[in-house]
Amino acid sequence: MKTDVQIAQEAKMLYIDKIAEQLGIEKEDLFQYGHYMAKIEPVVYERLKDKKDGKLVLVTAISPTPAGEGKTTVNIGLSMGLNKIGKKAISALREPSLGPSFGVKGGAAGGGYAQVVPMTNINLHFTGDFHAITAANNLIAAMLDNHIHQGNEQQIDVRRVVWKRVLDMNDRALRQIVVGLGGVSNGYPREDGFDITVASEIMAILCLSNSLEEFKEKVSNIVIAYRRDKSPVFVKDINAQGAVTVLMKDAILPNLVQTLENTPAILHGGPFANIAHGCNSILATKYALKLADYTVTEAGFGADLGAEKFFDIKCRMGNLHPNAVVIVATIRALKHHGGVTKEDYDKENLDALRKGFENLKKHMENVAKFGVPSVVAINQFPTDTEGEIKLLKELVEKEGRKCILSQVFAKGGEGAVDLAKEVVRVCEEEESNFKPLYDVNDTIENKITTIAKEIYGAKDVIFTKEAKNSIKRIVENGMDKVPVCMAKTQYSLSDDPKLLGAPKDFELTVRNVRISNGAGFVVALTGDIMTMPGLPKVPAANNIDIKEDGEIVGLF
Amino acid sequence: MKTDVQIAQEAKMLYIDKIAEQLGIEKEDLFQYGHYMAKIEPVVYERLKDKKDGKLVLVTAISPTPAGEGKTTVNIGLSMGLNKIGKKAISALREPSLGPSFGVKGGAAGGGYAQVVPMTNINLHFTGDFHAITAANNLIAAMLDNHIHQGNEQQIDVRRVVWKRVLDMNDRALRQIVVGLGGVSNGYPREDGFDITVASEIMAILCLSNSLEEFKEKVSNIVIAYRRDKSPVFVKDINAQGAVTVLMKDAILPNLVQTLENTPAILHGGPFANIAHGCNSILATKYALKLADYTVTEAGFGADLGAEKFFDIKCRMGNLHPNAVVIVATIRALKHHGGVTKEDYDKENLDALRKGFENLKKHMENVAKFGVPSVVAINQFPTDTEGEIKLLKELVEKEGRKCILSQVFAKGGEGAVDLAKEVVRVCEEEESNFKPLYDVNDTIENKITTIAKEIYGAKDVIFTKEAKNSIKRIVENGMDKVPVCMAKTQYSLSDDPKLLGAPKDFELTVRNVRISNGAGFVVALTGDIMTMPGLPKVPAANNIDIKEDGEIVGLF
């Protein structure tokens, strides 16, 4: 089979105005970035705002493993499969981050015959959204330090500045730094650090805003520091929200591209899936719902994190009503959850599959708790045996849901026709009674405990002293009546990455709780979360190059 | 009169493909950014490469004063004036930097009825060039620190890292920092600092490359650090040039926009005018020369810095042959050079004008030394008296050149018809015998001394011990046979900003000399050069906002 790059380069792309035309969008209402990328102007949504929404389908997955699941690939394939059976569909995805493209693995947006294109541009600067976020984030930082330097009217405690700078780069040297050295004219020395851009609260806000006005309102409520008396200092206290919003006026518009089969795809936003909620923007999803019969969207990591945050944070804030959930698994990955290691992924092992199925089963049960019907999609590998496929189908069907094979990597949309049919059947025949898991007005402790017990299967939750103190402060500041964003390892349903399958009787430890008051959630930290990655010994960047004929190599 | 913003907002812009059509560029060969901005694809230049170049006109100015000269405004006005008299003209300008827009003055690109549009986008992210430079610059930094962290094969001396990170932001807290704190996993602690993006050597290289291949070659030769034995470490030693070039593949393409009168304008690149050469890109100028009869280009600061570097660095590296130079002055500014202060700018003062004329005269003489004929343009103010205008015309004509009034701020192209006619006359009737001032193969000391004596009027040049040592090192490394880029105050022909007019008998002190081996010049530092600005007490950002109807206020 051809490589992803070869396939992407051979794609017969349509001009983006032709893709838009399929959706009833006039060329005039696009802000084009070259021939194949465009932002959709707000007037398009304005015109359609009274139209009935299409169906909303979330593609999520089992707990990720080194064996690979292919969640994005199935998402893209499903949108193409829906088109094949006559349903107008849009894939709504996150934008890839530029920085990590130079790190371990290079860029990506799907794979095989289920990719979005133009791949190179999407993996480089795309439409500049992440650069705008970087600039907006760092403008707040510069204004904050300038405020302190110019007299500190707000009496900011330089030891309690919590707003960090960001770069879209894997750069470990910037994790922990001291700024403001060199004397009076350079301001006050203080400890600081850079996060990667996707970890910026501006990114989370971009993805959780229903309009530019709401975006500005949320930005103005970001907590950037505390005073000596521990009262919070907001962005509005240094009056940066207007300039930040101006910087973001284009970035907030959804980006239209296409799949290899010319199905429209909207890529917009890409918040971290641990300290943030890991979903594409509410606006992208809302635009897609107006423009298509079926919107196929995604959420980061496995369903315990991705789907839960999609439901409890994104759907709640966007007033979205998901109709179905596709849970992606591979037989290899389930065997991994059943104890098989890499060397043996390709060998039939029914016992391990049965054991690993517990992970899938738990995610299926979890999705049901939100009242949304699900479909299991098996992203098929050539090494999957007939016996394994048969067993898995039986196991899934015993739980009352359908298990559909998907071959989108090798066959594109054709490989997802069965899956598309089942998704349509579920959306048309089964009722979704979506409801969030918890009430935002409950206490932070209760909200966390509910998620831990109901979704993760924890026996109990332990709050460290630090976490308890933080919660106390958040409550005192009246910032606790918001959803909880869990920062937990994605590799296990528990907070221990080594516990595969569906662990039971474990205790979840909440080490600290932070407020993202602009985005509108509290973050519960259950482990060390790395918000600035580093480069590996041999970075992908070493092999990236452009040939004389313009061909780019090594990028993905 | 209306404000710049009002005028810009009332502009009747043409779609950018219509502007391109005027130049014979097909829509297909544009990479559009919305309806009004586009990059020009290399195929356009390829097709025209055997066509004869149009005329090249540099617009420069007297030594800048607080009274204002309006160099960019005259540049834009002249291009419109040339169009008015039937000459196809393009204005080739630098792109504005995003960061400083939030600082003291807000953004800008011309003024009054001589502006380029769409002003808001140009002053915000434009086509993302500066963001690409930021990413490329910081990728080198991340790879450098990663190289040290991962074993330091190149034996980089962490005390001798000279490559700094950049942000397009006025952020004084980042001028001097310590990175790599927090233990082993974050790398080696070392002193570091951020410059503003326009000060990045990547920016200088972008502007001095004739092709993407040459860009990559130059990037690979950047000196990023030294070893313990003081031998230089290059970008190619950490193999970052390929990835950097991929990041810059779009940024290197010239950007097409338009003036208020729909004259094509190419805005591309914007290097610092002190530690770099302060001109728009060679590629922008070369594209314009193929596309128009007249290319009107600019250079930063007054003619002592801007024009000298334009000739000795840009024209030399781009093999460009300028046909004429327009030296812009205002009567107010000349009176300032003659000793008048702000309160009295509006009062007639023939003596001060006569005295201040010495500054203009010196710049006229300097331009003549490069063999290029000049025209003096007086950017007229309503308060200029008839007596002053008459005197100035006499003074200029006594030096053998014409002095033409320009009223482009109030009248647009109509206000530059006389200027355009004189520029055309000079280009058609007078021969340009352009030659650079010095031989690159001369010693660094001699090259600097030649510029100081011939252009600045210095009596002598003093090299500090530090400068001498640096020169010795540069010579040892065989990097001295390149042009010199002078970093000197723009406010005086001397290195003392307080010496107005045309100072004589002064000594110029060279405090240090640095190599920009990628860009291909040595930088002679004659004072403290600020490469990371700070924000003022009340930053412009405090007043920038977007209204509910989408109108942006406070940006310029």
Tab-separated table of C-alpha atoms in Angstrom, chain B residues 25 95 186 269 271 313 363 440:
chain	number	residue	atom	x	y	z
B	25	ILE	CA	-1.235	37.869	-13.198
B	95	GLU	CA	5.216	44.728	6.311
B	186	ASN	CA	14.387	20.549	31.468
B	269	GLY	CA	9.425	41.459	4.930
B	271	PRO	CA	13.835	43.672	9.035
B	313	ILE	CA	23.579	45.426	1.035
B	363	HIS	CA	21.927	63.256	2.179
B	440	VAL	CA	33.380	43.802	0.281
